[in-house]
mmCIF file of C-alpha atoms in Angstrom:
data_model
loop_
_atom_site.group_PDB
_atom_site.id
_atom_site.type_symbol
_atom_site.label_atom_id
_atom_site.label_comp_id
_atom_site.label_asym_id
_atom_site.label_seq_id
_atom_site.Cartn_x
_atom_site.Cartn_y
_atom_site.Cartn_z
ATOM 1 C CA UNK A 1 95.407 152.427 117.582
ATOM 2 C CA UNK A 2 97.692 152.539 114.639
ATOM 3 C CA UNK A 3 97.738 149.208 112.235
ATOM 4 C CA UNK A 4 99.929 146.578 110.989
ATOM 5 C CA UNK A 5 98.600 143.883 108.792
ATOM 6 C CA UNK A 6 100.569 140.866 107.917
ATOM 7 C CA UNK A 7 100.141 139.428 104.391
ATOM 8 C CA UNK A 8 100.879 135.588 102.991
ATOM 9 C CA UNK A 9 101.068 135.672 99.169
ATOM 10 C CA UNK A 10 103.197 133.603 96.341
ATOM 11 C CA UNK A 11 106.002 135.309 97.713
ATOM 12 C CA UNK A 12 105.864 134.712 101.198
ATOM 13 C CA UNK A 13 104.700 136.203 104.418
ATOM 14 C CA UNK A 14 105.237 140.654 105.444
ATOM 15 C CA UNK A 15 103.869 142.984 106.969
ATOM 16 C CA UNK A 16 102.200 145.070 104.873
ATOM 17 C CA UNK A 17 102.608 148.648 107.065
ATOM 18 C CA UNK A 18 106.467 148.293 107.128
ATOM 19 C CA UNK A 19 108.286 146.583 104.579
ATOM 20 C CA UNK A 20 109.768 143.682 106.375
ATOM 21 C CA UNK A 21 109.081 139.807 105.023
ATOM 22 C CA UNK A 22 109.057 136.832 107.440
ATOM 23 C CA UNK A 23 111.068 133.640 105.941
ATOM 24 C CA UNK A 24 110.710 134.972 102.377
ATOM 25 C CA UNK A 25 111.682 131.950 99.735
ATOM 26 C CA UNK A 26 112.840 134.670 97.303
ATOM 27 C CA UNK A 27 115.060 138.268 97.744
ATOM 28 C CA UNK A 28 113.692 140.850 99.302
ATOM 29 C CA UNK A 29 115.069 144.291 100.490
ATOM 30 C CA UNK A 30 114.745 143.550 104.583
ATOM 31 C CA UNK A 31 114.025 140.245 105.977
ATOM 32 C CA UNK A 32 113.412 138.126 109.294
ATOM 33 C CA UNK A 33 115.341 134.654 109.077
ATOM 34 C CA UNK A 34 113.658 132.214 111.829
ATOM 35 C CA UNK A 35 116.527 129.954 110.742
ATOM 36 C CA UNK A 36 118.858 128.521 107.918
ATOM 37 C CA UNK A 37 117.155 125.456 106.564
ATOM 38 C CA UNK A 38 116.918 125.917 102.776
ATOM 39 C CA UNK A 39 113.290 126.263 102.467
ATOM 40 C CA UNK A 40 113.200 129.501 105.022
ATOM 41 C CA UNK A 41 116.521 131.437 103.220
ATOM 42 C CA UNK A 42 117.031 133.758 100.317
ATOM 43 C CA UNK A 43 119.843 136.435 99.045
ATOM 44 C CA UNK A 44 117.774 139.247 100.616
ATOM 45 C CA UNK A 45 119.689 142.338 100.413
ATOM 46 C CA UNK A 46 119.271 143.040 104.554
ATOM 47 C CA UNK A 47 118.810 140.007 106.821
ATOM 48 C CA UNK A 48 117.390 140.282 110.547
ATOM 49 C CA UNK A 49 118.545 137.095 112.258
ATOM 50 C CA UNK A 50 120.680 135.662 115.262
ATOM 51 C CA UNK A 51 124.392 135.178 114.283
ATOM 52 C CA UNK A 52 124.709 131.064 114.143
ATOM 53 C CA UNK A 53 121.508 131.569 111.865
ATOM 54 C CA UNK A 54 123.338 134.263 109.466
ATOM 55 C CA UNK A 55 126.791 131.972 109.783
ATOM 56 C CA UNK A 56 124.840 128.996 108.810
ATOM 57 C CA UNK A 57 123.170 131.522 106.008
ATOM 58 C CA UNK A 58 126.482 132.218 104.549
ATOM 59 C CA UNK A 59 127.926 128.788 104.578
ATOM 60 C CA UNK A 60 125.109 128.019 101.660
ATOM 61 C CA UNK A 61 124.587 131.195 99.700
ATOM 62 C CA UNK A 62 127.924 132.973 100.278
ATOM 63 C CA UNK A 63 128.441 136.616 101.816
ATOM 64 C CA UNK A 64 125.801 138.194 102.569
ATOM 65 C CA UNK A 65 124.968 141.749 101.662
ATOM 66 C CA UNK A 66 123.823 143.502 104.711
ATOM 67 C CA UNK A 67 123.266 140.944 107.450
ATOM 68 C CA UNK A 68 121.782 142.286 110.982
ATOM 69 C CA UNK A 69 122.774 139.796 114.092
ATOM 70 C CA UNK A 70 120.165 140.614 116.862
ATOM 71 C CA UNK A 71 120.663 138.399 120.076
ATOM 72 C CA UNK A 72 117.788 136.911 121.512
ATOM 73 C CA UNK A 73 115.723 138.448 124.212
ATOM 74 C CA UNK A 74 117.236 141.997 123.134
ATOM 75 C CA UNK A 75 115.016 144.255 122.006
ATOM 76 C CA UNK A 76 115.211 146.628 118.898
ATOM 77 C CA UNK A 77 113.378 149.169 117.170
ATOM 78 C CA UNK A 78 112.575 149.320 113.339
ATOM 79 C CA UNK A 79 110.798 152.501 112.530
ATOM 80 C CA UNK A 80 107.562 152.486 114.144
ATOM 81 C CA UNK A 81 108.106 148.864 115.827
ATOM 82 C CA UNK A 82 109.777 147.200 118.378
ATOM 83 C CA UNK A 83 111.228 144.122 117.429
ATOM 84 C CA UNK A 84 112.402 141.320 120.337
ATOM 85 C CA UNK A 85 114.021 137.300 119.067
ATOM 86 C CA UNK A 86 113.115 134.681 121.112
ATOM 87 C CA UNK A 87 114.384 131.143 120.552
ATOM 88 C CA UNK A 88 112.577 128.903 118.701
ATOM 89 C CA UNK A 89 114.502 125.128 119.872
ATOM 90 C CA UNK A 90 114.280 124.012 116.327
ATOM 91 C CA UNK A 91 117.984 124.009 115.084
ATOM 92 C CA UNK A 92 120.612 125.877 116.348
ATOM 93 C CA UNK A 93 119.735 130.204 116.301
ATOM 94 C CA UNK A 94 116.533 129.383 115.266
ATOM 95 C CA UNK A 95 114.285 132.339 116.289
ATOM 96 C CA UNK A 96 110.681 133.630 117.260
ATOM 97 C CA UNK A 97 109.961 137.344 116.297
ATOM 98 C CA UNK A 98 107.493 139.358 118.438
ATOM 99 C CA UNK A 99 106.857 143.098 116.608
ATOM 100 C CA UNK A 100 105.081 144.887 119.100
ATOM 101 C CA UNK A 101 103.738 148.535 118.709
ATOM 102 C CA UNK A 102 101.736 151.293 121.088
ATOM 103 C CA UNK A 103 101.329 147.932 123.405
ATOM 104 C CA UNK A 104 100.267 145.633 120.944
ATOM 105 C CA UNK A 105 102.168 142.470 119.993
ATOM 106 C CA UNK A 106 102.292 139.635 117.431
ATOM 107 C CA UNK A 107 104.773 136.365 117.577
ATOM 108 C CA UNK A 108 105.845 134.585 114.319
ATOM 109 C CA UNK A 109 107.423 131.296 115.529
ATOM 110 C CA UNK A 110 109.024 129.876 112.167
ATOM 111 C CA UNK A 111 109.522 126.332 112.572
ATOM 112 C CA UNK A 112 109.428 125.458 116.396
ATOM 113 C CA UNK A 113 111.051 122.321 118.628
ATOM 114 C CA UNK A 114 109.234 122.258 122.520
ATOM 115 C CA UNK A 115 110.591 119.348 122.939
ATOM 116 C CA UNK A 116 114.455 119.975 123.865
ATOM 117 C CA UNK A 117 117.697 119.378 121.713
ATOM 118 C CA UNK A 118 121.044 118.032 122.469
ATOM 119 C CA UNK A 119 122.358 120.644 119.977
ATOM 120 C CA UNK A 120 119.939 123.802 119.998
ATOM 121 C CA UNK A 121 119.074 126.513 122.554
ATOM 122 C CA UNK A 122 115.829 125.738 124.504
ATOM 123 C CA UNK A 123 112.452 127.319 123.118
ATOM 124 C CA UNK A 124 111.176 130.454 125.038
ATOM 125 C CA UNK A 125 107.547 130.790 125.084
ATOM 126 C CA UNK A 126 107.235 134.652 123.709
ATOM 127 C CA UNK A 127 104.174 136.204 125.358
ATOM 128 C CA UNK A 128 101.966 137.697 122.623
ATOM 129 C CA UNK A 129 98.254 139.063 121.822
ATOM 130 C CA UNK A 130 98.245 137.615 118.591
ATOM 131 C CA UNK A 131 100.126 134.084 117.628
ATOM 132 C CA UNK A 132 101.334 133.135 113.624
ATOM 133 C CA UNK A 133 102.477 129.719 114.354
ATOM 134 C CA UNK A 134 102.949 127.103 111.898
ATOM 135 C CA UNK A 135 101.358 123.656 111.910
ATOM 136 C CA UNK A 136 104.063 121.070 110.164
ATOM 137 C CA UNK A 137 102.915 118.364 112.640
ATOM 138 C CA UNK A 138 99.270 119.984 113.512
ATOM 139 C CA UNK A 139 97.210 117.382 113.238
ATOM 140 C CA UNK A 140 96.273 114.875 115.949
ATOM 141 C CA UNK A 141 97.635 111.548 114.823
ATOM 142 C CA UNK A 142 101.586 113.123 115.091
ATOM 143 C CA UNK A 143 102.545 112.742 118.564
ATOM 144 C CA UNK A 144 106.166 112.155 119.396
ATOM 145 C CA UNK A 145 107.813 109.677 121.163
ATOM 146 C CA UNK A 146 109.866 110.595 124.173
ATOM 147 C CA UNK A 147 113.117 111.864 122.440
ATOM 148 C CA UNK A 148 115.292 109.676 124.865
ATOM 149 C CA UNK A 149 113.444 106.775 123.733
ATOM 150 C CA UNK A 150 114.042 107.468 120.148
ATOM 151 C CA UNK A 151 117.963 108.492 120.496
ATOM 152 C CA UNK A 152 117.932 104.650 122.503
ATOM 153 C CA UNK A 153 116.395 102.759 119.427
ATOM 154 C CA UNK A 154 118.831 104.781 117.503
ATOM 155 C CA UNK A 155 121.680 103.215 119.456
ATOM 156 C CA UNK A 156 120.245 99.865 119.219
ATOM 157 C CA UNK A 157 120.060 100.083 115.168
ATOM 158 C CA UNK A 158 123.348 100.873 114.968
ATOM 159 C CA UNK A 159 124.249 97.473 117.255
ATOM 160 C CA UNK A 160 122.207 95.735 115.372
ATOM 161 C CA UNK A 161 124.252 96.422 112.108
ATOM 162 C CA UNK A 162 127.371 95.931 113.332
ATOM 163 C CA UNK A 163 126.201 92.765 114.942
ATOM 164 C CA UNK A 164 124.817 91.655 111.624
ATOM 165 C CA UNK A 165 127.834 92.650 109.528
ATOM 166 C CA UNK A 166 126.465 95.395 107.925
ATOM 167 C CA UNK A 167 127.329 99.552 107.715
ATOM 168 C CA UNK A 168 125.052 101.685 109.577
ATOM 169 C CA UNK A 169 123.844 104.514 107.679
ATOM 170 C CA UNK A 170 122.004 107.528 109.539
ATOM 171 C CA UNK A 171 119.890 109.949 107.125
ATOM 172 C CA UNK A 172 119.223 113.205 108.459
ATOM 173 C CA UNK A 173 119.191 116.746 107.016
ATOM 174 C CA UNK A 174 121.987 118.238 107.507
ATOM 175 C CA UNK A 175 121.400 121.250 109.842
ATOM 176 C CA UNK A 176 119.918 120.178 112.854
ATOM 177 C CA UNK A 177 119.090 116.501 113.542
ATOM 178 C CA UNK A 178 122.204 114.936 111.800
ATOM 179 C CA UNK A 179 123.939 116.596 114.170
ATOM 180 C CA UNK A 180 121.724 115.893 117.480
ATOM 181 C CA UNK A 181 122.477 111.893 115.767
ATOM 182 C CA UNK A 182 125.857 112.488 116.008
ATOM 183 C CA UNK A 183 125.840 113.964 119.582
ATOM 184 C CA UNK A 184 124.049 111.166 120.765
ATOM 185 C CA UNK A 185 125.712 108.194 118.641
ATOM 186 C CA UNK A 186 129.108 110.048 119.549
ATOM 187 C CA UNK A 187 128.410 110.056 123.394
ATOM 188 C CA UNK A 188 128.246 106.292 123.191
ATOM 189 C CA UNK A 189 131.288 105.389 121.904
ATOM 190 C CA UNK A 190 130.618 104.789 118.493
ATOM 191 C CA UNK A 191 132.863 106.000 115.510
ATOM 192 C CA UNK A 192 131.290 108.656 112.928
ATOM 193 C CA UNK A 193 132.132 110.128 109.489
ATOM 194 C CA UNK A 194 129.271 112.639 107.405
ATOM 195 C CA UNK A 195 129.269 113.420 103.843
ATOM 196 C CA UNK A 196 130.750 117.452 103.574
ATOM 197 C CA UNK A 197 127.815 119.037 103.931
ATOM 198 C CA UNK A 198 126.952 117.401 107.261
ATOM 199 C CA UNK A 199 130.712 117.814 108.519
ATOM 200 C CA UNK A 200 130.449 121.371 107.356
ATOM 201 C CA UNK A 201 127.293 122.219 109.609
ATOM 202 C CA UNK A 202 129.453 120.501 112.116
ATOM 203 C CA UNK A 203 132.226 123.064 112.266
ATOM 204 C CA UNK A 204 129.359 125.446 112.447
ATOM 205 C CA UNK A 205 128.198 124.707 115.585
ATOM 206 C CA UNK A 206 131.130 124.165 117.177
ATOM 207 C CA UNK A 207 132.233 127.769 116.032
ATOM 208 C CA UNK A 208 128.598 128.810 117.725
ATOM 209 C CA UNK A 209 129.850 126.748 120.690
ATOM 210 C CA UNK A 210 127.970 123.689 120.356
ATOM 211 C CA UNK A 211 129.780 120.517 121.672
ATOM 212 C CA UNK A 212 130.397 117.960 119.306
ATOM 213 C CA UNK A 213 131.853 114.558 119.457
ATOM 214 C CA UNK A 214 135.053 114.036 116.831
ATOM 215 C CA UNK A 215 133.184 113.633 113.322
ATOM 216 C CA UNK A 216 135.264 112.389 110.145
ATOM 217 C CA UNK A 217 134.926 113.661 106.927
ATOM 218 C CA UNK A 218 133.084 110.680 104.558
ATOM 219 C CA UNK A 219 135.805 109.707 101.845
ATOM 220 C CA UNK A 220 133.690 107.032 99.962
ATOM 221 C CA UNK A 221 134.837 104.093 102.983
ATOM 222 C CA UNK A 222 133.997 103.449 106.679
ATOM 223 C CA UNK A 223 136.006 102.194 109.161
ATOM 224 C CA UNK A 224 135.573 100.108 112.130
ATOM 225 C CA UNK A 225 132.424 100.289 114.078
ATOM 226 C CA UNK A 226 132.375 103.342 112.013
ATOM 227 C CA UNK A 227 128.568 105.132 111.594
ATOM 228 C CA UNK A 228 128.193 106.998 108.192
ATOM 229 C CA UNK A 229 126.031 110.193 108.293
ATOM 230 C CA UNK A 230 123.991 111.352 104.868
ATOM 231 C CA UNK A 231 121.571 113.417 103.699
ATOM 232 C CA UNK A 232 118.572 112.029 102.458
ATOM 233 C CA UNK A 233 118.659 113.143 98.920
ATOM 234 C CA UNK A 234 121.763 111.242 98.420
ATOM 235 C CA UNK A 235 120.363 107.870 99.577
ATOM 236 C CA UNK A 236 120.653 106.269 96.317
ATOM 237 C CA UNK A 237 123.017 108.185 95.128
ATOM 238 C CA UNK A 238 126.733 106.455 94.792
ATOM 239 C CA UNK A 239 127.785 107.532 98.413
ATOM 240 C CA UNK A 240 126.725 103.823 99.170
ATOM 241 C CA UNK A 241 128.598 101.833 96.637
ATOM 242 C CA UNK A 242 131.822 100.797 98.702
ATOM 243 C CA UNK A 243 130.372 100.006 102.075
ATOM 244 C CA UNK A 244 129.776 96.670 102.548
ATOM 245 C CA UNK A 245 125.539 95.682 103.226
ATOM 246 C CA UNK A 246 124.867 99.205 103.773
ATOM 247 C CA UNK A 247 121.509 99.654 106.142
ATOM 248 C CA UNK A 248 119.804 103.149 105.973
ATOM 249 C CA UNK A 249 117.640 104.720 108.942
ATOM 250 C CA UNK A 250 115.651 107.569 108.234
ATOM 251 C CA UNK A 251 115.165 110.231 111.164
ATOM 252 C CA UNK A 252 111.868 111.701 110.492
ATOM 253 C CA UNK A 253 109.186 112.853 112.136
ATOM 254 C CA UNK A 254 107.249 111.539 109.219
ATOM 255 C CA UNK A 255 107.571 108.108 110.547
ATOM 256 C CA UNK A 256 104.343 108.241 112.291
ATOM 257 C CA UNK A 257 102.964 107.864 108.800
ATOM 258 C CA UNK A 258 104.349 104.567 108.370
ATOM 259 C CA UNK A 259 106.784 104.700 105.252
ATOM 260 C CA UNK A 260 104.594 106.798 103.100
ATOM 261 C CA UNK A 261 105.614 109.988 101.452
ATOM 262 C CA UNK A 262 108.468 111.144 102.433
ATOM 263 C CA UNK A 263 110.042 108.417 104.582
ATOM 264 C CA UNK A 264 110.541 105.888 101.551
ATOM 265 C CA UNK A 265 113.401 104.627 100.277
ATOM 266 C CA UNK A 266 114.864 103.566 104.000
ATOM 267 C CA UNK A 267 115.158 100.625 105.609
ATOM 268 C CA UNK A 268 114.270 101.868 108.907
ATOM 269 C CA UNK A 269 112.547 105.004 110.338
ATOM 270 C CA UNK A 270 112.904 106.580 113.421
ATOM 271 C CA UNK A 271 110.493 109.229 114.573
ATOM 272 C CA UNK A 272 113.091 111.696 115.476
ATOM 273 C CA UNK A 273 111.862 115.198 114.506
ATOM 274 C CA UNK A 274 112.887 118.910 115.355
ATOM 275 C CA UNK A 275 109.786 120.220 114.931
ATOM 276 C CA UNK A 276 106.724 120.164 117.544
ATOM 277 C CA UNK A 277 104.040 117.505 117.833
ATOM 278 C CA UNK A 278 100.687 118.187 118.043
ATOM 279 C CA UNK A 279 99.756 118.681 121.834
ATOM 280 C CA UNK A 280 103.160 120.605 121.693
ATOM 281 C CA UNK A 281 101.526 122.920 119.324
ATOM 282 C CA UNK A 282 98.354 123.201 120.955
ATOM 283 C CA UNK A 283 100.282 123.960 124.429
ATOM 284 C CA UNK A 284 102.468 126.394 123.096
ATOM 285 C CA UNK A 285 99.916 128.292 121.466
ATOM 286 C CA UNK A 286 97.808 128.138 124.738
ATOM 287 C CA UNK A 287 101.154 129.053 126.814
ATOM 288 C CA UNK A 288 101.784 132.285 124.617
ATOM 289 C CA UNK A 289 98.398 134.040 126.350
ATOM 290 C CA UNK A 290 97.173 135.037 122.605
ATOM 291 C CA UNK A 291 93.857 135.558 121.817
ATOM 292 C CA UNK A 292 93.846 135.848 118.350
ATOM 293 C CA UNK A 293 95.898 132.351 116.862
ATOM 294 C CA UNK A 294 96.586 132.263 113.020
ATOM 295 C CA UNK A 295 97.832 128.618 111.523
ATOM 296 C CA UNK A 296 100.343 128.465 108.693
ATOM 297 C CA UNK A 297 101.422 125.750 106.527
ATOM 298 C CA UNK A 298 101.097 121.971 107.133
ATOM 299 C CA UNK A 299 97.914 120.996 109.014
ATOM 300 C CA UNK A 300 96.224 124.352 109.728
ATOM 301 C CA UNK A 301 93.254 123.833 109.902
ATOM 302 C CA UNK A 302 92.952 120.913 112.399
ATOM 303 C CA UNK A 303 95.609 122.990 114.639
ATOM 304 C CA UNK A 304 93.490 126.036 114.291
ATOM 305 C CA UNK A 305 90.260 124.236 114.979
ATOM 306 C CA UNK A 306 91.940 122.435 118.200
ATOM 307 C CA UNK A 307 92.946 126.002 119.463
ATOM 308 C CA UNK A 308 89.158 127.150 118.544
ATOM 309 C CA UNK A 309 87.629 124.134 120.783
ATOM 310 C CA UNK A 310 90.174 125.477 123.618
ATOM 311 C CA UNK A 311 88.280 128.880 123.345
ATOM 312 C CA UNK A 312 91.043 130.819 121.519
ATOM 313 C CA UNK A 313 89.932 132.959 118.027
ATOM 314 C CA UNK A 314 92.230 130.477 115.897
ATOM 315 C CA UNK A 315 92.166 130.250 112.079
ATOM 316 C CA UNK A 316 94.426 129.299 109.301
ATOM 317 C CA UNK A 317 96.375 131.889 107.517
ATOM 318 C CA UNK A 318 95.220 131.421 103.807
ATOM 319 C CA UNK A 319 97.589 132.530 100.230
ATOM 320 C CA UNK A 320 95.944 136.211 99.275
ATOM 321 C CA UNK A 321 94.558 137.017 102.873
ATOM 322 C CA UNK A 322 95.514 140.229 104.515
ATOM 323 C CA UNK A 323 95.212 140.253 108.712
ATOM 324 C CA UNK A 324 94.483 143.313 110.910
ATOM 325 C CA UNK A 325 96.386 142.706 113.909
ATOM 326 C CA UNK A 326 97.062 145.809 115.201
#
């Protein structure tokens, strides 16, 4: 049976039999996009993605040069391969990619959400003989609150301020839960204004057909019962100088840690996350029918060694390592 081998090196994840990189963090000459957060994106000089993804591309690094929209669950062939997008449910057009030849497939999930969005498509479960999933959230201690139960202590902080005097301030990054906040914040009457890089992801998604409550553009002041969405970066920044006993809430799925790392510097946390927990990973993986399971990034190695005491072949992917997989 012929052979495709995927690599991870310093420059990112390929296959090594066709030239085509998987979320490469630097240019490349043809490249799958799972999605648009900055960490997953490059100017690649031909991008394979869905179209809010390659919108959402351009909005940050300007026109692209050769940008290829494939539609989910529409199959494709490149070269020797067949190549199929399935959504991931992590932000909105964030995709799976199963490469299948002579029979044979492999999934790459990207970042992936199995736990519903108000403002991204549902994740598909992509069928698969061999699974590259990553592990953000792979170890056993992150498990998610029910989302409804966070999005109703969400609505409660924001009560709280305005009971107390003070300006509600949301952080979120600014594609994908910022604007599942402002969906749900929105829906219960509240008023809302984002700094322009929120607002601009905004006008994104309703472009992509997303349905989004009316969202202000922040001009340094708040008005009434008026909720302020920011990035997190700009926290102490002087976005906060004019509000009067501004009150920050961090939507993380790093809250489970407790205010360490990378939830400091808020007030409050909120366990919000679009990314899956644990025994969302594990299920997934088990869902997918793959015997073979490879774990990238985050906590590999306790995901891989859950999926191993399930009585699937699961390992990490390590930097340098080459895999056979077909």
């Amino acid at each position: 049976m012929a052979r495709v081998d995927v690599e991870l090196g310093p420059s990112g994840m390929r296959l090594s039999s066709y030239p085509l990189w998987l979320d490469a963090p630097r240019k490349q000459e043809l490249a799958f996009v799972s999605h648009a957060h900055a960490d997953h994106i490059a100017r690649h000089a031909r991008v394979i993605a869905t179209r809010p993804t390659l919108a959402l591309m351009a909005s940050r690094l300007g026109k692209l040069e050769e940008p290829l929209s494939v539609p989910y669950r529409q199959p494709f062939e490149l070269g020797p391969l067949t190549l199929e997008l399935f959504s991931a449910g992590h932000v909105l057009g964030s995709a799976q990619l199963r490469v299948t030849r002579e029979g044979r497939s492999v999934v790459y999930t990207g970042d992936l959400n199995v736990h519903g969005s108000l403002t991204a498509e549902p994740v598909e479960v992509a069928a698969c003989d061999v699974l590259v999933i990553e592990a953000t959230f792979g170890h056993p201690r992150y498990v998610f609150p029910p989302r409804a139960e966070v999005f109703g202590l969400l609505r409660r902080f924001v009560e709280r301020c305005f009971a107390s005097g003070q300006s509600p301030v949301v952080l979120g990054y600014a594609l994908g839960k910022s604007q599942e906040a402002i969906r749900c914040l929105g829906e219960a009457g509240f008023g809302l204004a984002a700094h322009a890089t929120i607002h601009e992801v905004c006008e994104l998604y309703r472009e992509n057909g997303v349905t989004l409550p009316p969202v202000r553009r922040f001009d340094g002041e708040l008005h009434e019962r008026e909720v302020l969405f920011l990035p997190p970066n700009l926290r102490r920044s002087g976005a906060l100088e004019k509000l009067r006993q501004p009150r920050t809430v961090m939507l993380t799925g790093w809250a489970l840690d407790g205010g360490h790392g990378k939830g400091r510097g808020a007030d409050e946390l909120l366990p919000l996350s679009d990314h899956a927990d644990f025994p969302g990973l594990v299920d997934y993986a088990l869902r997918t029918g793959a015997k073979k399971v490879f774990t990238v990034h985050g906590h590999c190695e306790h995901l891989a060694q859950a999926l191993r005491a399930r009585g699937l072949d699961a390992r990490p992917l390590q930097a340098s390592a080459q895999l056979e997989l077909f």
